[in-house]
CSV table of C-alpha atoms in Angstrom, one decimal:
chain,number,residue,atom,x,y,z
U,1,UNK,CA,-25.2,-4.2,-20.4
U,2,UNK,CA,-24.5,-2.7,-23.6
U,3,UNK,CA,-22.2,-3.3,-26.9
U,4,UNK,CA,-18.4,-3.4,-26.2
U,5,UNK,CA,-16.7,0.3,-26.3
U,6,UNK,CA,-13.3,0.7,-27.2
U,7,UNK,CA,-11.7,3.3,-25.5
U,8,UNK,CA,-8.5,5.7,-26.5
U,9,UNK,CA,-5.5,5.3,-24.3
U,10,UNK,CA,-1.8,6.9,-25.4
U,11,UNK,CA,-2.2,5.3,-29.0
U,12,UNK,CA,-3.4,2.0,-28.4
U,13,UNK,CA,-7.3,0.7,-28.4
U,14,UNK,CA,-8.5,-0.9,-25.6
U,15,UNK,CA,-11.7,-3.2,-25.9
U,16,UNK,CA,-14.2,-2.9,-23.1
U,17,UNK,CA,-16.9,-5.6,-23.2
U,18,UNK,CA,-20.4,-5.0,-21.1
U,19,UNK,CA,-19.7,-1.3,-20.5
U,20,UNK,CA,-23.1,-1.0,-18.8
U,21,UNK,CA,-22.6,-4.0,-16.0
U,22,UNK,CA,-22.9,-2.3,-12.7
U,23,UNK,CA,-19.9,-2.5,-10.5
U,24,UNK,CA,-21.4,-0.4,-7.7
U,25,UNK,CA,-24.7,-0.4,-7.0
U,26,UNK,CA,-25.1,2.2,-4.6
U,27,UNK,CA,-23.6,4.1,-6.9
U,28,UNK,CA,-25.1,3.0,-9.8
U,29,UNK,CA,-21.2,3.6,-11.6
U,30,UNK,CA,-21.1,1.0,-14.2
U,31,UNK,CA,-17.5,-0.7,-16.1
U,32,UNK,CA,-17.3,2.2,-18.1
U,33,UNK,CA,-17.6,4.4,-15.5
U,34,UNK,CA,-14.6,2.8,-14.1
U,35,UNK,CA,-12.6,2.9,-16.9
U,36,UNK,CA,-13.1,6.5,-17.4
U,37,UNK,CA,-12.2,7.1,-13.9
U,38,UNK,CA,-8.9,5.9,-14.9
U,39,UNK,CA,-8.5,7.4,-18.3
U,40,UNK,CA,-8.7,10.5,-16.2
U,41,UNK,CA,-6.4,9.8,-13.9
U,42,UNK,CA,-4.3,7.9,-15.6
U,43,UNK,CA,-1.1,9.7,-15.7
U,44,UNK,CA,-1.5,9.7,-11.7
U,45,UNK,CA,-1.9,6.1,-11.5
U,46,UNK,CA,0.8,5.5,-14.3
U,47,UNK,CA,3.2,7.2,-12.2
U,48,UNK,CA,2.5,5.1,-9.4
U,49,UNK,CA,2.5,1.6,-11.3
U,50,UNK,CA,5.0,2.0,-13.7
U,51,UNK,CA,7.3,-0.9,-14.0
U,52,UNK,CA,6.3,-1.9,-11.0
U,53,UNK,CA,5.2,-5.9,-10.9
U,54,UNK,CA,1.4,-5.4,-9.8
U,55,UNK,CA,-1.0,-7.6,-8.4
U,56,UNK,CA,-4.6,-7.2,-9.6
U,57,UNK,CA,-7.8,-6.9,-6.9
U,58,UNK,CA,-10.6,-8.1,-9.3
U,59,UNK,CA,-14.6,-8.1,-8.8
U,60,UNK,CA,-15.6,-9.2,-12.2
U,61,UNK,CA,-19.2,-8.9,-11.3
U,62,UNK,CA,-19.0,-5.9,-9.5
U,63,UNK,CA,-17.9,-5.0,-6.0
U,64,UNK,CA,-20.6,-6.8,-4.1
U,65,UNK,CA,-20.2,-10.4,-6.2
U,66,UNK,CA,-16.7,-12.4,-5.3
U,67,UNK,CA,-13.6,-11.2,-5.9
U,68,UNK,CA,-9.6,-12.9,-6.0
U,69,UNK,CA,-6.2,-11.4,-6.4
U,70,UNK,CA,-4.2,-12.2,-8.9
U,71,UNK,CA,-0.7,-12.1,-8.7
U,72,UNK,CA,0.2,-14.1,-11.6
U,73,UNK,CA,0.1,-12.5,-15.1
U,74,UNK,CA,-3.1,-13.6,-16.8
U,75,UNK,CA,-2.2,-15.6,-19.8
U,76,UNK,CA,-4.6,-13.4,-22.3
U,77,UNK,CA,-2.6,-10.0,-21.3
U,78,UNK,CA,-1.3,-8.4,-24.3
U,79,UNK,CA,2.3,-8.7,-25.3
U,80,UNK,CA,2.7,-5.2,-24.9
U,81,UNK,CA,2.5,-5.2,-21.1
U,82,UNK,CA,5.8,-6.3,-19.8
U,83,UNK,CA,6.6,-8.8,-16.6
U,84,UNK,CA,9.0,-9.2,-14.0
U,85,UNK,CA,9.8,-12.4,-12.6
U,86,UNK,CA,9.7,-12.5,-8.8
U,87,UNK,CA,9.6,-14.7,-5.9
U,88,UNK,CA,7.6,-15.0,-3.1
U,89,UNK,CA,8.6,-15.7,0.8
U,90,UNK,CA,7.3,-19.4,0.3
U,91,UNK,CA,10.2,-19.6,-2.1
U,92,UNK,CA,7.7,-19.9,-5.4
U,93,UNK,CA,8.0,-17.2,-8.3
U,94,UNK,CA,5.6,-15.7,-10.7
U,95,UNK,CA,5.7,-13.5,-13.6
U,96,UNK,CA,3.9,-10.2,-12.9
U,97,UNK,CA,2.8,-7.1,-14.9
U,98,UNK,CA,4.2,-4.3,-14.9
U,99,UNK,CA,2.4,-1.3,-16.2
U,100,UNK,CA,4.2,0.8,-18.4
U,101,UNK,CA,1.0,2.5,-20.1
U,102,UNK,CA,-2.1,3.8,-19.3
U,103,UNK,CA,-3.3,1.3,-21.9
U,104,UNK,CA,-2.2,-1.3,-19.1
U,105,UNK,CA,-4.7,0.4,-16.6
U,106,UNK,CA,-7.5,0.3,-18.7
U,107,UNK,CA,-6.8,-3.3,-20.1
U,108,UNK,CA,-7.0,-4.7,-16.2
U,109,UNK,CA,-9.9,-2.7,-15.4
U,110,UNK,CA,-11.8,-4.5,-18.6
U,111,UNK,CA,-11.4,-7.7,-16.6
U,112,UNK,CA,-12.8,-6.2,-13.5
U,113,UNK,CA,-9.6,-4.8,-11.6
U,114,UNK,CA,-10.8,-2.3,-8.8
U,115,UNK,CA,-7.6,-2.0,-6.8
U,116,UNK,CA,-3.6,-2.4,-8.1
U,117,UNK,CA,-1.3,-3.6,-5.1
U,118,UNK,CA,2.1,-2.9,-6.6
U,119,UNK,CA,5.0,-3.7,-5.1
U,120,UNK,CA,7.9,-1.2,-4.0
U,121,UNK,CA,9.9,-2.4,-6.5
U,122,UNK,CA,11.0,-2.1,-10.3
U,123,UNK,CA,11.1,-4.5,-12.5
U,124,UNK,CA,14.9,-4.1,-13.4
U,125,UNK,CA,15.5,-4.5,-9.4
U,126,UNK,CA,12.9,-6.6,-8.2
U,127,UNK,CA,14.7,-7.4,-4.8
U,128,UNK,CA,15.8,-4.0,-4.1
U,129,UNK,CA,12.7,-1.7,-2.5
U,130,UNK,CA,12.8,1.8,-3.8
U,131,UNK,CA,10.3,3.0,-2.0
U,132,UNK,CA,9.4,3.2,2.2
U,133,UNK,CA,5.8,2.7,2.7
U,134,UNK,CA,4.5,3.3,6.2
U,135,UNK,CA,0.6,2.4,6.9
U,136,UNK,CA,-1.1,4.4,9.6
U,137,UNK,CA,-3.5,1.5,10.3
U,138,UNK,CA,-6.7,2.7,12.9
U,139,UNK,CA,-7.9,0.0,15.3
U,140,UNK,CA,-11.3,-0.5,16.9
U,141,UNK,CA,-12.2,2.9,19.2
U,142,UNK,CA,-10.0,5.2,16.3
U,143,UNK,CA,-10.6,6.3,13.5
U,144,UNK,CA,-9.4,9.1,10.7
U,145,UNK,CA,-8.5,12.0,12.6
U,146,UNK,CA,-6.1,9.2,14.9
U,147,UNK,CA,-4.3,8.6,11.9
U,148,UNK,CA,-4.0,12.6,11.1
U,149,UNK,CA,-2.6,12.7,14.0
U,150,UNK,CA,0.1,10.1,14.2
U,151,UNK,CA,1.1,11.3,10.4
U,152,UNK,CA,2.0,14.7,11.3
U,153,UNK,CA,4.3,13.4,14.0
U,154,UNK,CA,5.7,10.8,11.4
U,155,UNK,CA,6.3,13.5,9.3
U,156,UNK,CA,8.8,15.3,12.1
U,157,UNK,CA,10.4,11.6,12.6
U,158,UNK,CA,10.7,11.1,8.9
U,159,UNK,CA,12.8,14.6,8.8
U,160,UNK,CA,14.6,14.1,11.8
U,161,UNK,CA,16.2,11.4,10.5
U,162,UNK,CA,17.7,11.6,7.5
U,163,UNK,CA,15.4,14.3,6.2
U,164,UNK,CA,13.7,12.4,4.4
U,165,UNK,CA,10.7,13.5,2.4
U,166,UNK,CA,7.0,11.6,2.6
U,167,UNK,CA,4.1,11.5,0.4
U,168,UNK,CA,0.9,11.2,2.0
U,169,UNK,CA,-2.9,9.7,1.0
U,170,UNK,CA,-5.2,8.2,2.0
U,171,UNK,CA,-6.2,4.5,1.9
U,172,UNK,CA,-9.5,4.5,0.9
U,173,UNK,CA,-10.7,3.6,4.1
U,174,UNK,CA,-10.0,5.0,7.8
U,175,UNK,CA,-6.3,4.9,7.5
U,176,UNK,CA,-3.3,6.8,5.8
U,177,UNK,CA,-0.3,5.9,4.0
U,178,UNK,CA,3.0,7.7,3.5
U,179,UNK,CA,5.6,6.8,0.8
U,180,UNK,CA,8.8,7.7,1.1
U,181,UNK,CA,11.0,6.9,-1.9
U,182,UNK,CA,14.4,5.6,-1.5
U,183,UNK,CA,17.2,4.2,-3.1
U,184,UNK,CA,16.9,0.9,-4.2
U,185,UNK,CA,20.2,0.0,-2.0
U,186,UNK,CA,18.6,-2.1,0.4
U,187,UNK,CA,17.1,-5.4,1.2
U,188,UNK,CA,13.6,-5.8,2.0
U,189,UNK,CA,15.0,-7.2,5.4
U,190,UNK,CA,16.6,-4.0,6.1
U,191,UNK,CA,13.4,-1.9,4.5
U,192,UNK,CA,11.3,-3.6,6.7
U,193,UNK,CA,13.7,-2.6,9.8
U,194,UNK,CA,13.8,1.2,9.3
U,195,UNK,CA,9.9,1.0,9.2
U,196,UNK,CA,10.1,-1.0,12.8
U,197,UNK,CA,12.4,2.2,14.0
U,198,UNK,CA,10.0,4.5,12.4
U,199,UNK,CA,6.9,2.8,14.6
U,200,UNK,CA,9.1,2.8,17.7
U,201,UNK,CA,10.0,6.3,17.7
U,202,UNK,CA,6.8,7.3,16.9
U,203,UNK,CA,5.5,4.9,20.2
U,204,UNK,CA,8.1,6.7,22.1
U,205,UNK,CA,6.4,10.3,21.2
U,206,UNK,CA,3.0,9.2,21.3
U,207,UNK,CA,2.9,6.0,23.5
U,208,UNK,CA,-1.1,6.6,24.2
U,209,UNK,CA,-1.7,7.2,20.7
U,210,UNK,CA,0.4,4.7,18.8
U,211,UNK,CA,1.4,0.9,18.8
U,212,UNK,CA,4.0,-1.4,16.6
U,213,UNK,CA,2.3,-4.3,18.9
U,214,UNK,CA,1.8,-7.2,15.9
U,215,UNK,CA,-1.1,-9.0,17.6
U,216,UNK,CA,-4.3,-7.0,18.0
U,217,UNK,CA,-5.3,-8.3,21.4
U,218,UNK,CA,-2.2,-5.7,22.8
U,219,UNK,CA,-2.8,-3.0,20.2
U,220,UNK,CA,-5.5,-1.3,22.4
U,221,UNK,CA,-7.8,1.7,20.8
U,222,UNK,CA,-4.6,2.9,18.6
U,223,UNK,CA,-3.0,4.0,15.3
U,224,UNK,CA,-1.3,0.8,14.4
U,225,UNK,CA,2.1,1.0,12.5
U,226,UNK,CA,1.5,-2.3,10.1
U,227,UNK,CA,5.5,-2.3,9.6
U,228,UNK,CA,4.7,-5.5,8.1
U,229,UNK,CA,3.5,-4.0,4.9
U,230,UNK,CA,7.3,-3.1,3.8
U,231,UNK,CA,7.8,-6.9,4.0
U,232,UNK,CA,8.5,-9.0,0.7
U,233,UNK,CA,5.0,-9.9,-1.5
U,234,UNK,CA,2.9,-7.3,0.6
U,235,UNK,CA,1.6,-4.5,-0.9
U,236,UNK,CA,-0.1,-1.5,-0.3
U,237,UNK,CA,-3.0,-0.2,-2.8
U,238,UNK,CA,-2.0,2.3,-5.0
U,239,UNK,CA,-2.3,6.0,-5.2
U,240,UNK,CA,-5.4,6.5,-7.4
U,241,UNK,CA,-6.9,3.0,-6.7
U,242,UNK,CA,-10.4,2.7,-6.0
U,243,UNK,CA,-11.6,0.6,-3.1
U,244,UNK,CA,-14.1,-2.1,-3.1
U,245,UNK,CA,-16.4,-0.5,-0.9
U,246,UNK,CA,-20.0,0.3,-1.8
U,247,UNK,CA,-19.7,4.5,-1.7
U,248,UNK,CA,-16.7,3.8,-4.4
U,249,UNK,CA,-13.9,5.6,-2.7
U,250,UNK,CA,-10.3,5.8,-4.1
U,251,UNK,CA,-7.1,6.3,-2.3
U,252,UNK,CA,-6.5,9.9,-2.5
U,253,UNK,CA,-2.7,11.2,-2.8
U,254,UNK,CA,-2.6,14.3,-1.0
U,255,UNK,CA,-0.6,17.4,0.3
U,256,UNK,CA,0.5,17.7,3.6
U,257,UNK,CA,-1.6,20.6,4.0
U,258,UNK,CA,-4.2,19.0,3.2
U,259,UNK,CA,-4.0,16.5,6.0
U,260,UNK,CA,-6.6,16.5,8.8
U,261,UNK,CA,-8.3,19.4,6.3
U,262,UNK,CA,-9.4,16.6,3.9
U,263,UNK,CA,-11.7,14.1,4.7
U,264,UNK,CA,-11.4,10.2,2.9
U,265,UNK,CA,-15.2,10.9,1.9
U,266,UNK,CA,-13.9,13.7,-0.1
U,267,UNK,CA,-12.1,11.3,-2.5
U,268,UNK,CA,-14.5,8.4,-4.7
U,269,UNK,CA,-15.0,7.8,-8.5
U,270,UNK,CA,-16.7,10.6,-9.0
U,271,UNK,CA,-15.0,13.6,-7.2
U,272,UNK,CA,-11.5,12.8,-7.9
U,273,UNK,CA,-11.5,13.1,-12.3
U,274,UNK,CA,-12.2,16.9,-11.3
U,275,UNK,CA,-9.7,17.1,-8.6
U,276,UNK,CA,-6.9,15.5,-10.7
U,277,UNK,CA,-8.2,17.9,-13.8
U,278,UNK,CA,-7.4,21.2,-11.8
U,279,UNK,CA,-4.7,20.3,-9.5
U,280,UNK,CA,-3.1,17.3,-11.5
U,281,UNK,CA,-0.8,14.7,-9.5
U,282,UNK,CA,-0.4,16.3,-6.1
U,283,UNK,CA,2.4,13.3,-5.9
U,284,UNK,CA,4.1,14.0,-9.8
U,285,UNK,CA,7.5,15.0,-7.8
U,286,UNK,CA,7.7,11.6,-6.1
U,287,UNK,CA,11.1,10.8,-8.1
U,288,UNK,CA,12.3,13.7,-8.3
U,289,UNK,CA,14.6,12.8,-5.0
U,290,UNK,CA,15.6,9.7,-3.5
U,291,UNK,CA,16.5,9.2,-0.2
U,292,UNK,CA,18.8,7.4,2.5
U,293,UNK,CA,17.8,5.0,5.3
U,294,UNK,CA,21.2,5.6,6.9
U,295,UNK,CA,19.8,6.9,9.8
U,296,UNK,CA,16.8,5.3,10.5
U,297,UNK,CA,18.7,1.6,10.4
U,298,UNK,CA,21.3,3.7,12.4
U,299,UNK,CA,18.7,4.4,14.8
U,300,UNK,CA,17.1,0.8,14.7
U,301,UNK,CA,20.9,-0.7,15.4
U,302,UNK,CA,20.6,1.6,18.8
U,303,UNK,CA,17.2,0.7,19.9
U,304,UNK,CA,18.6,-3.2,19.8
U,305,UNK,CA,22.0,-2.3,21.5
U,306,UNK,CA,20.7,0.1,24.0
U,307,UNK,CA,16.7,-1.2,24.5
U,308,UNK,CA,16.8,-4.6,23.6
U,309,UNK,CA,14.3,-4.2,20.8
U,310,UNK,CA,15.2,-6.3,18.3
U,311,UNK,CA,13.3,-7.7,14.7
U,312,UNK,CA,9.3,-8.5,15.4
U,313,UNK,CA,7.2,-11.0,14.2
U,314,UNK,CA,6.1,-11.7,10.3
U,315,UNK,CA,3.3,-12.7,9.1
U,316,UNK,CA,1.9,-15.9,9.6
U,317,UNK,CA,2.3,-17.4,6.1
U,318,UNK,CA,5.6,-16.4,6.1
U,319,UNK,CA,9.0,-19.2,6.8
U,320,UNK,CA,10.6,-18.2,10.4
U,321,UNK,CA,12.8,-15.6,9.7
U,322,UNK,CA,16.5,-15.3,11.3
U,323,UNK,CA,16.4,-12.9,14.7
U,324,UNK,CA,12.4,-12.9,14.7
U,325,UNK,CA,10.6,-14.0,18.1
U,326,UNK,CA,8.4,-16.4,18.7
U,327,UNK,CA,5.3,-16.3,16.5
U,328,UNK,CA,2.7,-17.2,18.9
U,329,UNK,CA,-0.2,-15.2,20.4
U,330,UNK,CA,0.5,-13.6,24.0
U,331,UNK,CA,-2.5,-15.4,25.3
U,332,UNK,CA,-2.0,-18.8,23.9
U,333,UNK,CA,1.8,-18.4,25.1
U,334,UNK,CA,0.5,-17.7,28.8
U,335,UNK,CA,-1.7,-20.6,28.7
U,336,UNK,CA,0.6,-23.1,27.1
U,337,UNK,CA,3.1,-21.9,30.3
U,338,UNK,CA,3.8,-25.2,32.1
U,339,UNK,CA,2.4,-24.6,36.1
U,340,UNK,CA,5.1,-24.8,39.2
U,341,UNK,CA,4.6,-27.8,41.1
């Protein structure tokens, strides 16, 4: 596997032990490999992490040995990586990192980190989402160009109401993701709301095409709208992340123009260094402008008063939540149905 390297990152040295272990065999990319991918990109993925408490997707032996996420800051990280202290829905807490260097990157990629999850959060607001993520999420019988689809039609909600502005990308896999960044005025409660409203409206405008439904035996062959992602301690992988999948493909942040013209194949740890080298951060003006969710929790307030449609269910590991429906499968609820006499 090699000496240990140390590698060069904004002033500080990074140590990276076993630079020749191969982390994807089909591949053949080794450690180093993927820490060069992110020296390369690192002011991308920088942008997208920083200050942001992060949970860590590690393979230590590579992306076909076991893997964990850790959410708690390993005890060995440097003291030049801050932490925030937050809380989980279980009512438990943890201090996370919170990259503030490209250093940072590099350090969690020496113990094996393939993906950051980071939350939509900063650390000096940890309970106030700056940012509205919306996950395009293909089911069985869809696939990429379903989720093109359904994200140019979010992109006419999205401006529709409130003009607001999204970044798209890819995940990494079938699906797409578009960030919207907001300002941090809100609970995730009510995050998590105007991302229900967005799905609706969408299902409204493309009822054969789109679902919000929460269990999969009703979602059908359709984009689903995983609103559930803007709820507290779930993440979505971060722009510039690589995915732990064999071909070594990272979630690509890309121009609206580009979408439907791109392809998710287009994006792994080889192709992207040169992208990011000619065209930089296609996202870099992701701050720039924050944004409102007047009008989409304006719009979710109507869909309750005038439809009936009111909060959906959470997750299953999370505590019932105040307004939310019964947590329980359609099916199971039909067959646990007492029968007339």
């Amino acid at each position: 596997m090699g000496d240990a390297v140390e590698l060069q990152a904004g002033g500080r040295t990074v140590r990276l032990s076993s630079p020749g272990k191969v982390f994807f065999p089909e591949r053949g990319f080794t450690k180093l490999d993927l820490a060069r991918y992110y020296l390369a990109v690192g002011p991308g993925i920088l942008r997208a992490l920083r200050d942001r408490p992060t949970t860590l997707e590690r393979y230590p032996e590579g992306v076909t040995g076991e893997s964990f996420f850790q959410k708690r800051a390993p005890k060995n990280m440097p003291d030049w990586i801050p932490t925030a202290h937050i809380t989980f829905p279980s009512g438990r807490s943890a201090d996370e990192m919170c990259p503030t260097e490209e250093a940072a990157v590099l350090w969690a990629a020496q113990y094996g980190t393939l993906t950051f999850h980071p939350w939509p959060v900063r650390r000096a607001d940890v309970d106030s989402p700056d940012e509205l993520r919306i996950d395009l999420d293909p089911q069985p019988g869809t696939d990429y160009d379903d989720a093109v689809r359904a994200a140019r039609e979010l992109r006419a909600v999205l401006d529709e109401f409130g003009g607001l502005r999204g970044f798209p990308k890819t995940s990494g896999g079938r699906g797409l993701h578009v960030f919207v960044p907001i300002e941090p005025r809100w609970t995730f409660t009510q995050v998590r709301r105007a991302a229900i409203a967005v799905g609706r409206e969408l299902e409204r405008r493309m009822p054969r095409h789109v679902t919000t439904r929460w269990w999969k035996e009703e979602r059908g062959e359709k984009i689903f709208v995983d609103y559930n992602q803007t709820a507290r301690d779930r993440t979505i992988a971060s722009a510039y992340s690589v995915r732990p999948r064999p071909h070594a493909p990272v979630s690509a942040p890309l121009r609206w123009e580009e979408v439907g013209v791109a392809r998710p194949r287009d994006f792994d740890l080889a192709t992207m260094p040169a992208r990011f080298a000619e065209l930089g951060d296609v996202h870099a003006g992701m701050d720039d402008r924050r944004h409102s969710l007047d009008a989409l929790l304006e719009l979710a307030a109507q869909d309750e008063h005038d439809h009936g449609l009111g909060d959906l269910p959470y997750p299953p590991e999370y505590p019932k939540m105040p307004g939310e429906p019964k947590r329980v499968q359609p099916s199971r609820a039909k067959k646990s149905r007492p029968t007339a006499p």
